[in-house]
Coordinates of C-alpha atoms in Angstrom, one line a residue:
X1 CA 184.5 115.1 9.0
X2 CA 182.1 114.6 6.1
X3 CA 180.7 111.3 4.9
X4 CA 180.5 111.2 1.1
X5 CA 178.4 108.5 -0.6
X6 CA 179.3 108.5 -4.3
X7 CA 177.2 106.9 -7.1
X8 CA 177.9 106.7 -10.8
X9 CA 174.6 106.8 -12.7
X10 CA 173.9 104.4 -15.6
X11 CA 174.3 106.3 -18.8
X12 CA 170.9 105.7 -20.3
X13 CA 169.1 106.5 -17.1
X14 CA 170.3 110.1 -16.7
X15 CA 167.1 111.7 -18.0
X16 CA 164.8 109.4 -16.0
X17 CA 166.7 110.3 -12.8
X18 CA 166.5 114.0 -13.5
X19 CA 162.7 113.7 -14.2
X20 CA 162.3 111.9 -10.9
X21 CA 164.2 114.6 -9.0
X22 CA 162.3 117.4 -10.6
X23 CA 159.1 115.8 -9.4
X24 CA 160.1 114.7 -5.9
X25 CA 162.8 117.2 -4.9
X26 CA 163.4 121.0 -5.0
X27 CA 166.5 122.5 -6.6
X28 CA 168.2 124.6 -3.9
X29 CA 171.4 125.6 -5.7
X30 CA 173.7 125.1 -8.7
X31 CA 177.5 125.6 -9.1
X32 CA 180.0 125.0 -11.8
X33 CA 183.6 124.2 -10.8
X34 CA 186.6 124.0 -13.1
X35 CA 189.4 121.6 -12.0
X36 CA 192.7 120.9 -13.7
X37 CA 193.2 117.1 -14.1
X38 CA 195.5 114.8 -16.1
X39 CA 194.5 114.7 -19.8
X40 CA 192.5 111.6 -20.5
X41 CA 194.6 110.8 -23.6
X42 CA 198.0 112.2 -22.6
X43 CA 198.9 111.7 -18.9
X44 CA 201.7 114.3 -19.2
X45 CA 199.3 117.2 -19.8
X46 CA 196.7 118.9 -17.7
X47 CA 193.2 119.7 -19.0
X48 CA 190.5 121.8 -17.5
X49 CA 187.4 119.7 -16.5
X50 CA 184.0 121.3 -15.8
X51 CA 181.9 119.9 -12.9
X52 CA 178.3 121.1 -12.8
X53 CA 176.8 120.4 -9.4
X54 CA 173.1 120.7 -8.5
X55 CA 171.7 120.4 -5.0
X56 CA 168.3 118.8 -4.6
X57 CA 166.4 118.8 -1.3
X58 CA 163.5 116.4 -0.7
X59 CA 160.1 117.9 -0.4
X60 CA 158.8 118.2 3.2
X61 CA 156.6 115.6 4.8
X62 CA 154.2 115.6 7.8
X63 CA 155.7 115.4 11.3
X64 CA 156.1 111.8 12.7
X65 CA 154.6 110.8 16.0
X66 CA 156.9 108.6 18.1
X67 CA 155.6 105.1 18.5
X68 CA 157.1 105.0 22.0
X69 CA 155.2 108.1 23.2
X70 CA 153.3 105.8 25.6
X71 CA 156.3 105.7 27.9
X72 CA 156.5 109.5 28.0
X73 CA 152.8 109.6 29.0
X74 CA 153.4 107.0 31.7
X75 CA 155.9 109.4 33.3
X76 CA 153.6 112.4 32.8
X77 CA 155.6 113.9 30.0
X78 CA 154.1 115.5 27.0
X79 CA 154.1 113.5 23.8
X80 CA 156.8 114.3 21.2
X81 CA 156.6 114.7 17.4
X82 CA 159.6 114.9 15.2
X83 CA 160.2 115.8 11.5
X84 CA 161.0 112.9 9.3
X85 CA 164.7 112.6 8.3
X86 CA 165.5 115.1 5.6
X87 CA 167.1 113.9 2.4
X88 CA 169.2 115.6 -0.3
X89 CA 171.1 114.7 -3.5
X90 CA 173.9 116.4 -5.3
X91 CA 174.0 115.6 -9.0
X92 CA 177.4 116.0 -10.6
X93 CA 177.7 116.3 -14.4
X94 CA 181.1 115.8 -16.0
X95 CA 180.7 116.0 -19.7
X96 CA 178.4 113.1 -20.6
X97 CA 178.9 111.4 -17.3
X98 CA 176.6 111.7 -14.2
X99 CA 177.4 111.1 -10.6
X100 CA 175.3 111.5 -7.4
X101 CA 176.2 112.2 -3.8
X102 CA 173.4 111.2 -1.4
X103 CA 172.4 112.4 2.1
X104 CA 169.8 111.0 4.4
X105 CA 167.4 108.4 3.0
X106 CA 167.8 109.5 -0.6
X107 CA 170.0 106.5 -1.3
X108 CA 166.9 104.1 -1.4
X109 CA 165.9 105.6 -4.7
X110 CA 169.3 106.4 -6.2
X111 CA 170.2 102.7 -5.9
X112 CA 167.9 102.0 -8.8
X113 CA 169.9 104.3 -11.1
X114 CA 173.4 103.3 -10.0
X115 CA 176.1 101.6 -12.1
X116 CA 176.8 98.9 -9.5
X117 CA 179.7 97.5 -11.5
X118 CA 181.6 100.8 -11.2
X119 CA 182.2 100.5 -7.4
X120 CA 183.7 97.0 -7.7
X121 CA 185.9 98.0 -10.7
X122 CA 187.4 100.4 -8.2
X123 CA 187.7 97.8 -5.5
X124 CA 189.6 95.4 -7.6
X125 CA 192.5 98.0 -7.9
X126 CA 193.0 98.6 -4.2
X127 CA 195.6 97.2 -1.7
X128 CA 193.8 96.1 1.4
X129 CA 195.2 96.5 4.9
X130 CA 192.3 95.3 7.0
X131 CA 189.0 93.8 5.9
X132 CA 186.2 94.6 8.3
X133 CA 182.9 93.4 6.7
X134 CA 182.1 91.2 3.7
X135 CA 178.5 90.7 2.5
X136 CA 178.4 87.7 0.2
X137 CA 175.8 86.2 -2.1
X138 CA 175.8 82.4 -2.5
X139 CA 173.4 81.8 -5.4
X140 CA 171.2 78.7 -5.2
X141 CA 172.3 77.9 -1.7
X142 CA 170.1 77.6 1.4
X143 CA 172.2 80.5 2.7
X144 CA 171.9 82.7 -0.4
X145 CA 173.2 85.7 1.5
X146 CA 175.6 86.0 4.4
X147 CA 177.4 88.8 6.2
X148 CA 180.8 88.2 7.7
X149 CA 182.6 90.5 10.1
X150 CA 186.3 90.4 11.0
X151 CA 188.6 91.8 13.6
X152 CA 191.9 91.5 11.9
X153 CA 191.8 90.1 8.3
X154 CA 194.0 91.3 5.5
X155 CA 192.9 89.1 2.6
X156 CA 190.0 89.7 0.3
X157 CA 189.5 86.0 -0.4
X158 CA 186.2 84.6 -1.6
X159 CA 185.5 81.0 -2.4
X160 CA 183.8 79.3 -5.2
X161 CA 180.1 79.9 -5.5
X162 CA 180.4 83.3 -3.6
X163 CA 180.0 86.8 -5.0
X164 CA 180.8 90.0 -3.2
X165 CA 177.9 92.4 -2.7
X166 CA 179.3 94.7 0.0
X167 CA 182.8 95.4 1.4
X168 CA 184.1 97.5 4.3
X169 CA 187.9 97.8 4.7
X170 CA 191.0 99.8 5.3
X171 CA 193.1 100.4 2.2
X172 CA 196.7 101.4 1.6
X173 CA 197.1 105.0 0.5
X174 CA 200.2 107.2 -0.3
X175 CA 201.6 109.1 2.8
X176 CA 200.7 112.5 1.3
X177 CA 197.2 111.5 0.3
X178 CA 194.5 113.8 1.7
X179 CA 191.4 113.4 -0.4
X180 CA 189.7 110.9 2.0
X181 CA 190.6 108.6 4.9
X182 CA 191.7 105.0 4.3
X183 CA 188.5 103.3 5.6
X184 CA 185.8 102.9 2.9
X185 CA 182.7 100.9 2.1
X186 CA 181.9 99.6 -1.4
X187 CA 178.5 98.2 -2.4
X188 CA 176.1 99.9 -4.8
X189 CA 178.1 103.0 -4.1
X190 CA 181.5 104.1 -2.7
X191 CA 181.2 105.5 0.8
X192 CA 184.1 107.3 2.4
X193 CA 185.0 110.1 4.9
X194 CA 187.0 113.2 4.3
X195 CA 188.3 116.2 6.4
X196 CA 187.9 118.6 3.5
X197 CA 184.2 119.6 3.5
X198 CA 184.0 121.5 0.2
X199 CA 182.8 120.9 -3.4
X200 CA 186.3 121.1 -4.9
X201 CA 187.3 118.0 -2.8
X202 CA 184.2 116.1 -4.0
X203 CA 185.2 116.8 -7.6
X204 CA 188.7 115.6 -6.9
X205 CA 187.4 112.4 -5.3
X206 CA 185.3 111.6 -8.3
X207 CA 188.3 112.2 -10.6
X208 CA 190.6 110.0 -8.4
X209 CA 188.1 107.1 -8.5
X210 CA 187.8 107.3 -12.3
X211 CA 191.6 107.6 -12.8
X212 CA 192.2 104.5 -10.6
X213 CA 189.8 102.5 -12.7
X214 CA 191.3 103.8 -16.0
X215 CA 195.0 103.6 -15.2
X216 CA 195.6 101.1 -12.4
X217 CA 196.0 97.4 -12.9
X218 CA 193.6 95.0 -11.2
X219 CA 195.3 93.7 -8.0
X220 CA 192.7 91.3 -6.6
X221 CA 190.1 89.1 -8.1
X222 CA 186.6 89.8 -6.9
X223 CA 183.8 87.4 -8.0
X224 CA 180.8 89.7 -8.5
X225 CA 177.9 90.3 -10.8
X226 CA 178.2 92.5 -13.9
X227 CA 175.3 94.8 -14.4
X228 CA 173.1 94.3 -17.5
X229 CA 172.4 97.8 -18.8
X230 CA 170.7 97.1 -22.1
X231 CA 166.9 97.5 -21.8
X232 CA 166.2 95.1 -24.6
X233 CA 168.3 92.4 -22.9
X234 CA 166.6 93.1 -19.6
X235 CA 163.2 92.7 -21.1
X236 CA 164.3 89.3 -22.6
X237 CA 165.5 88.2 -19.2
X238 CA 162.2 89.2 -17.5
X239 CA 160.3 87.1 -20.1
X240 CA 162.6 84.1 -19.3
X241 CA 161.9 84.6 -15.6
X242 CA 158.1 84.7 -16.2
X243 CA 158.4 81.5 -18.2
X244 CA 160.3 79.8 -15.4
X245 CA 157.8 81.0 -12.8
X246 CA 155.0 79.6 -14.9
X247 CA 156.6 76.1 -15.1
X248 CA 158.4 76.0 -11.7
X249 CA 157.5 78.8 -9.3
X250 CA 160.1 77.8 -6.8
X251 CA 162.8 79.1 -9.2
X252 CA 162.4 82.4 -7.4
X253 CA 163.5 83.2 -3.9
X254 CA 163.4 86.2 -1.5
X255 CA 166.6 87.3 0.2
X256 CA 167.0 87.9 3.9
X257 CA 168.5 91.3 3.4
X258 CA 169.0 93.9 0.7
X259 CA 172.0 96.2 0.0
X260 CA 171.0 99.9 -0.1
X261 CA 174.1 102.0 -1.0
X262 CA 176.5 100.4 1.4
X263 CA 173.9 99.8 4.1
X264 CA 172.6 96.3 4.9
X265 CA 168.8 96.2 5.6
X266 CA 167.5 92.9 7.0
X267 CA 164.0 91.8 6.0
X268 CA 162.9 90.5 9.4
X269 CA 163.2 93.9 11.1
X270 CA 160.0 95.2 9.4
X271 CA 156.4 94.6 8.6
X272 CA 155.4 94.4 5.0
X273 CA 152.3 95.2 3.0
X274 CA 151.8 93.7 -0.4
X275 CA 149.9 96.0 -2.8
X276 CA 148.5 95.5 -6.2
X277 CA 146.4 98.5 -7.4
X278 CA 143.7 98.8 -4.8
X279 CA 144.3 95.3 -3.3
X280 CA 146.6 95.2 -0.2
X281 CA 147.4 93.0 2.8
X282 CA 150.1 93.1 5.5
X283 CA 152.5 90.3 6.3
X284 CA 155.3 89.7 8.9
X285 CA 157.8 88.8 6.2
X286 CA 158.3 88.4 2.4
X287 CA 158.8 84.9 1.0
X288 CA 157.3 82.8 -1.8
X289 CA 154.5 81.4 0.4
X290 CA 153.2 84.9 1.4
X291 CA 153.4 86.2 -2.2
X292 CA 151.7 83.0 -3.5
X293 CA 149.0 83.5 -0.8
X294 CA 148.4 87.1 -1.9
X295 CA 148.2 86.1 -5.5
X296 CA 145.7 83.4 -4.8
X297 CA 143.6 85.5 -2.4
X298 CA 143.1 88.3 -4.9
X299 CA 142.9 86.0 -7.9
X300 CA 146.0 87.5 -9.7
X301 CA 147.9 85.9 -12.6
X302 CA 151.2 84.7 -11.2
X303 CA 153.1 85.1 -14.5
X304 CA 151.7 88.4 -15.7
X305 CA 150.9 90.2 -12.4
X306 CA 153.8 89.2 -10.1
X307 CA 156.2 92.0 -11.1
X308 CA 153.5 94.6 -10.8
X309 CA 153.1 93.9 -7.1
X310 CA 154.5 96.6 -4.8
X311 CA 155.8 96.2 -1.3
X312 CA 155.3 98.8 1.4
X313 CA 157.9 98.6 4.2
X314 CA 156.5 99.6 7.7
X315 CA 158.8 100.5 10.5
X316 CA 157.5 101.3 14.0
X317 CA 153.9 101.6 12.7
X318 CA 154.8 104.0 9.9
X319 CA 155.3 103.3 6.2
X320 CA 159.0 103.9 5.6
X321 CA 159.2 103.4 1.8
X322 CA 157.6 101.5 -1.1
X323 CA 159.4 99.3 -3.5
X324 CA 158.6 96.9 -6.4
X325 CA 158.6 93.3 -5.5
X326 CA 161.1 92.9 -8.3
X327 CA 163.6 94.6 -6.0
X328 CA 163.2 91.7 -3.4
X329 CA 163.3 88.7 -5.8
X330 CA 166.4 86.6 -6.1
X331 CA 166.4 84.5 -9.3
X332 CA 169.0 82.8 -11.5
X333 CA 168.6 81.8 -15.2
X334 CA 170.7 78.9 -16.5
X335 CA 170.8 79.6 -20.2
X336 CA 171.9 83.3 -19.9
X337 CA 174.2 82.9 -16.8
X338 CA 172.2 85.8 -15.4
X339 CA 170.5 86.6 -12.1
X340 CA 168.0 89.1 -10.7
X341 CA 169.0 90.7 -7.4
X342 CA 167.9 93.9 -5.7
X343 CA 165.9 94.8 -8.7
X344 CA 168.8 94.7 -11.2
X345 CA 169.9 92.1 -13.7
X346 CA 173.4 90.8 -13.7
X347 CA 175.6 88.3 -15.5
X348 CA 178.2 86.4 -13.6
X349 CA 181.7 87.9 -14.0
X350 CA 184.7 85.9 -15.2
X351 CA 186.2 85.6 -11.8
X352 CA 183.1 84.0 -10.4
X353 CA 182.7 81.5 -13.3
X354 CA 186.4 80.6 -13.1
X355 CA 186.3 80.0 -9.3
X356 CA 183.2 77.9 -9.8
X357 CA 184.7 75.8 -12.6
X358 CA 187.8 75.2 -10.6
X359 CA 185.7 73.9 -7.7
X360 CA 183.6 71.6 -9.8
X361 CA 186.7 70.2 -11.4
X362 CA 187.8 68.9 -8.0
X363 CA 184.8 66.5 -7.8
X364 CA 185.7 62.9 -9.0
X365 CA 183.6 61.8 -12.0
X366 CA 182.8 58.2 -13.0
X367 CA 181.2 56.8 -16.2
X368 CA 180.4 53.2 -17.2
X369 CA 178.7 52.9 -20.6
X370 CA 176.9 49.7 -19.7
X371 CA 174.7 51.6 -17.3
X372 CA 173.2 54.0 -19.9
X373 CA 169.4 54.0 -19.8
X374 CA 167.7 52.5 -22.9
X375 CA 164.2 53.8 -23.7
X376 CA 163.7 50.7 -25.9
X377 CA 164.4 48.3 -23.1
X378 CA 162.1 50.3 -20.8
X379 CA 159.3 50.0 -23.2
X380 CA 159.8 46.3 -23.6
X381 CA 159.7 46.0 -19.8
X382 CA 156.5 48.0 -19.6
X383 CA 154.9 45.8 -22.2
X384 CA 155.9 42.6 -20.3
X385 CA 154.4 44.0 -17.1
X386 CA 151.2 44.9 -19.1
X387 CA 150.9 41.2 -20.1
X388 CA 151.5 40.1 -16.6
X389 CA 149.3 42.6 -14.7
X390 CA 146.5 43.5 -17.1
X391 CA 144.0 41.2 -15.4
X392 CA 144.7 42.9 -12.0
X393 CA 141.5 44.1 -10.3
X394 CA 143.0 47.6 -10.1
X395 CA 142.5 47.9 -13.9
X396 CA 139.0 46.4 -14.1
X397 CA 136.9 48.2 -16.7
X398 CA 139.8 50.1 -18.3
X399 CA 140.7 49.9 -22.0
X400 CA 144.2 48.4 -22.9
X401 CA 145.7 51.8 -23.7
X402 CA 144.5 53.1 -20.3
X403 CA 146.0 50.1 -18.6
X404 CA 149.3 50.6 -20.4
X405 CA 149.4 54.3 -19.4
X406 CA 148.9 53.4 -15.7
X407 CA 151.5 50.6 -15.8
X408 CA 154.0 53.0 -17.4
X409 CA 153.2 55.5 -14.6
X410 CA 153.8 52.8 -12.0
X411 CA 157.1 51.8 -13.5
X412 CA 158.3 55.3 -14.2
X413 CA 161.7 55.9 -15.6
X414 CA 163.7 56.2 -12.3
X415 CA 161.9 53.3 -10.6
X416 CA 162.6 51.0 -13.6
X417 CA 166.2 52.2 -13.9
X418 CA 167.0 51.5 -10.2
X419 CA 165.5 48.0 -10.5
X420 CA 167.4 47.4 -13.7
X421 CA 170.7 48.6 -12.2
X422 CA 170.4 46.0 -9.4
X423 CA 169.7 43.3 -12.0
X424 CA 172.9 44.3 -14.0
X425 CA 175.2 44.4 -10.9
X426 CA 174.3 42.4 -7.9
X427 CA 176.6 44.5 -5.7
X428 CA 173.9 47.2 -5.7
X429 CA 170.9 47.2 -3.4
X430 CA 167.7 49.2 -4.3
X431 CA 166.6 51.6 -1.6
X432 CA 164.3 53.6 -3.9
X433 CA 161.1 54.8 -2.1
X434 CA 162.5 53.5 1.2
X435 CA 161.4 56.3 3.5
X436 CA 162.8 57.0 7.0
X437 CA 160.9 59.1 9.5
X438 CA 163.1 62.0 10.6
X439 CA 161.4 64.3 13.0
X440 CA 158.0 65.3 11.6
X441 CA 158.7 64.3 8.0
X442 CA 160.1 61.4 6.0
X443 CA 163.3 61.3 4.1
X444 CA 164.2 59.1 1.1
X445 CA 167.5 57.8 2.4
X446 CA 168.9 56.9 -1.0
X447 CA 168.1 55.3 -4.3
X448 CA 170.9 52.8 -4.5
X449 CA 173.4 51.4 -1.9
X450 CA 176.6 49.6 -2.4
X451 CA 179.2 48.7 0.3
X452 CA 180.1 52.1 1.9
X453 CA 178.4 54.1 -0.9
X454 CA 175.1 55.8 -1.1
X455 CA 173.6 57.0 -4.5
X456 CA 170.9 59.6 -5.3
X457 CA 169.8 58.9 -8.9
X458 CA 168.1 61.5 -11.1
X459 CA 167.2 61.8 -14.8
X460 CA 167.1 65.2 -16.4
X461 CA 168.5 67.9 -18.7
X462 CA 167.7 71.0 -16.6
X463 CA 168.8 72.4 -13.3
X464 CA 165.3 72.3 -11.9
X465 CA 165.1 68.5 -12.3
X466 CA 168.7 67.5 -11.5
X467 CA 168.9 69.7 -8.4
X468 CA 166.4 67.5 -6.6
X469 CA 169.1 64.8 -6.4
X470 CA 171.5 67.3 -4.8
X471 CA 168.9 68.3 -2.2
X472 CA 168.0 64.6 -1.5
X473 CA 171.6 63.6 -1.1
X474 CA 172.4 66.4 1.3
X475 CA 169.3 65.8 3.4
X476 CA 170.1 62.1 3.6
X477 CA 173.8 62.4 4.5
X478 CA 173.0 65.0 7.2
X479 CA 170.4 62.6 8.7
X480 CA 172.9 59.7 8.5
X481 CA 175.7 61.8 10.1
X482 CA 173.3 62.8 13.0
X483 CA 172.6 59.1 13.5
X484 CA 168.9 59.5 12.6
X485 CA 168.8 56.8 9.9
X486 CA 168.0 53.4 11.5
X487 CA 169.9 51.1 9.1
X488 CA 172.9 48.9 9.5
X489 CA 175.0 50.6 6.8
X490 CA 178.3 52.4 6.7
X491 CA 178.8 55.4 4.4
X492 CA 182.1 56.6 3.1
X493 CA 181.3 57.8 -0.4
X494 CA 178.3 60.0 -1.3
X495 CA 177.3 59.7 -5.0
X496 CA 175.1 61.8 -7.3
X497 CA 174.1 59.5 -10.2
X498 CA 173.0 61.9 -12.9
X499 CA 171.4 60.3 -16.0
X500 CA 171.6 63.1 -18.5
X501 CA 169.0 63.5 -21.3
X502 CA 171.4 65.0 -23.8
X503 CA 174.3 64.2 -26.0
X504 CA 177.5 63.0 -24.3
X505 CA 179.7 65.5 -22.6
X506 CA 183.3 66.1 -23.9
X507 CA 185.9 64.1 -22.0
X508 CA 188.5 65.5 -19.7
X509 CA 191.2 63.1 -18.7
X510 CA 189.0 60.3 -20.0
X511 CA 186.0 61.3 -17.8
X512 CA 182.9 63.4 -18.7
X513 CA 183.7 67.1 -18.1
X514 CA 180.7 68.2 -16.0
X515 CA 181.9 71.8 -16.4
X516 CA 180.6 71.6 -19.9
X517 CA 177.0 71.5 -18.6
X518 CA 175.4 74.8 -19.3
X519 CA 173.5 74.5 -16.0
X520 CA 174.6 77.3 -13.7
X521 CA 172.1 76.6 -11.0
X522 CA 173.1 73.0 -10.9
X523 CA 176.8 73.8 -10.8
X524 CA 176.2 76.2 -7.9
X525 CA 174.4 73.5 -6.1
X526 CA 177.1 70.9 -6.8
X527 CA 179.7 73.3 -5.4
X528 CA 177.7 73.7 -2.1
X529 CA 177.1 69.9 -2.1
X530 CA 180.8 69.1 -2.5
X531 CA 181.8 71.4 0.3
X532 CA 179.2 70.2 2.8
X533 CA 179.8 66.5 2.1
X534 CA 183.5 67.0 2.6
X535 CA 182.9 69.0 5.8
X536 CA 180.8 66.1 7.2
X537 CA 183.8 63.8 6.6
X538 CA 182.7 61.9 3.4
X539 CA 183.9 61.8 -0.2
X540 CA 181.6 63.3 -2.8
X541 CA 181.5 61.6 -6.3
X542 CA 179.5 62.2 -9.4
X543 CA 178.5 59.3 -11.6
X544 CA 177.3 60.2 -15.2
X545 CA 175.2 58.2 -17.5
X546 CA 173.0 59.0 -20.5
X547 CA 169.4 58.4 -21.6
X548 CA 169.3 56.8 -25.0
X549 CA 166.5 55.6 -27.3

């Protein structure tokens, strides 16, 4: 039985890949096969297709000393050295298309050249008998990546906010089918097994996959990420990310694992070395704190130098491979509906966005015009407080403009708004800045409380600002559910009260349509918030108001 790991190479990266192989590998053979296949324009006719296959073998490396030789010495046995795992690649040229079959550790590099969308286009056209493993990305969630394994599961069902990154399953094939077995894995590549160990069969497998994508209807919806292939667009997205990092560094995250081909590699199994030119330092893991520490220690520029940092992965005391830090970053950009994952840029596909919109539509939305924030009223309030408090000893020696500035900071927008709400409706109670000690840190329980209802209030027009209310709400309701909040209150409804600094949203059934917010990170957060609040036994509700002059 042969294991075949098939990649399709991005069209505009053919020459870059060949140049890399010429440098790092040695050509060991070349063959041309001619196979008769269905005509691409007329399925009733056969045409002869040429497959040019080139075998590349990785250049040799020094022998590797076993890290556990000490146990051999303890028993009086001579130490052992072994050759590092060999690697090979077969490039397959079919007209202007290029494919690769990988062997050994060669897949680490080929991943960077692969058309990742191609494998999932194939997956959407298959009938599944038994799903074994699903690797899922949950963007902007605390569990941004999960791996689920199953014993007997027939459905390829994914929920809102989830995108598939890797799949292992048994599929339905015709009785007389003999190209490969019915168990396959799909990730950055398509991995399958076959009894026919010959080049002709490899050519026929590539042809079968392409025909399935071209001629077969989609059978299942798979939320996944569509690869961005245009280099100009990629450079624009990188600049957007750098801008975000400059204003809010926590916009980036580092995943617990990466997908290489169809293999899942977990981060905590290794030791890491960050390297920027001659500067280098080892760490136990990769996260924002370690990267920030490295940047500060070596006086790098976070915006301009971050993507030039390399990561050396060490396994058993030996450097296994080196990769760019860009391959480990997980980042989402609201305005372009895009994300960076495993070193590639993607946009969310239609299935993902539709699932997410359907989920968001389930959240009840309320709006009362009388609770819109007025900047004019706020300024009048600050002026009143200025007249009342200007003689306070805290402001001694300050000029009037300086006092006004400090008073405005004291009665900042959200503090003023929460006080104002309570004045407008006496059924509300103001809990703003009321902190409860939970374990080693303090939690702001809520901003506003009304009988059986808790409210987290937040102003903003961007995900980075509004998501704070989502995190605050979740932390508080978890603490309440665990009985850690020492207050005589009962909670049934959990509210997010979002005061939007933008024009009014279009209405849907008489309520603001929150799906019209072009804030993908926020919507992913809202989806996770809705699910968890419901799972804890409470009712999630969103209240919308607007900031006005």
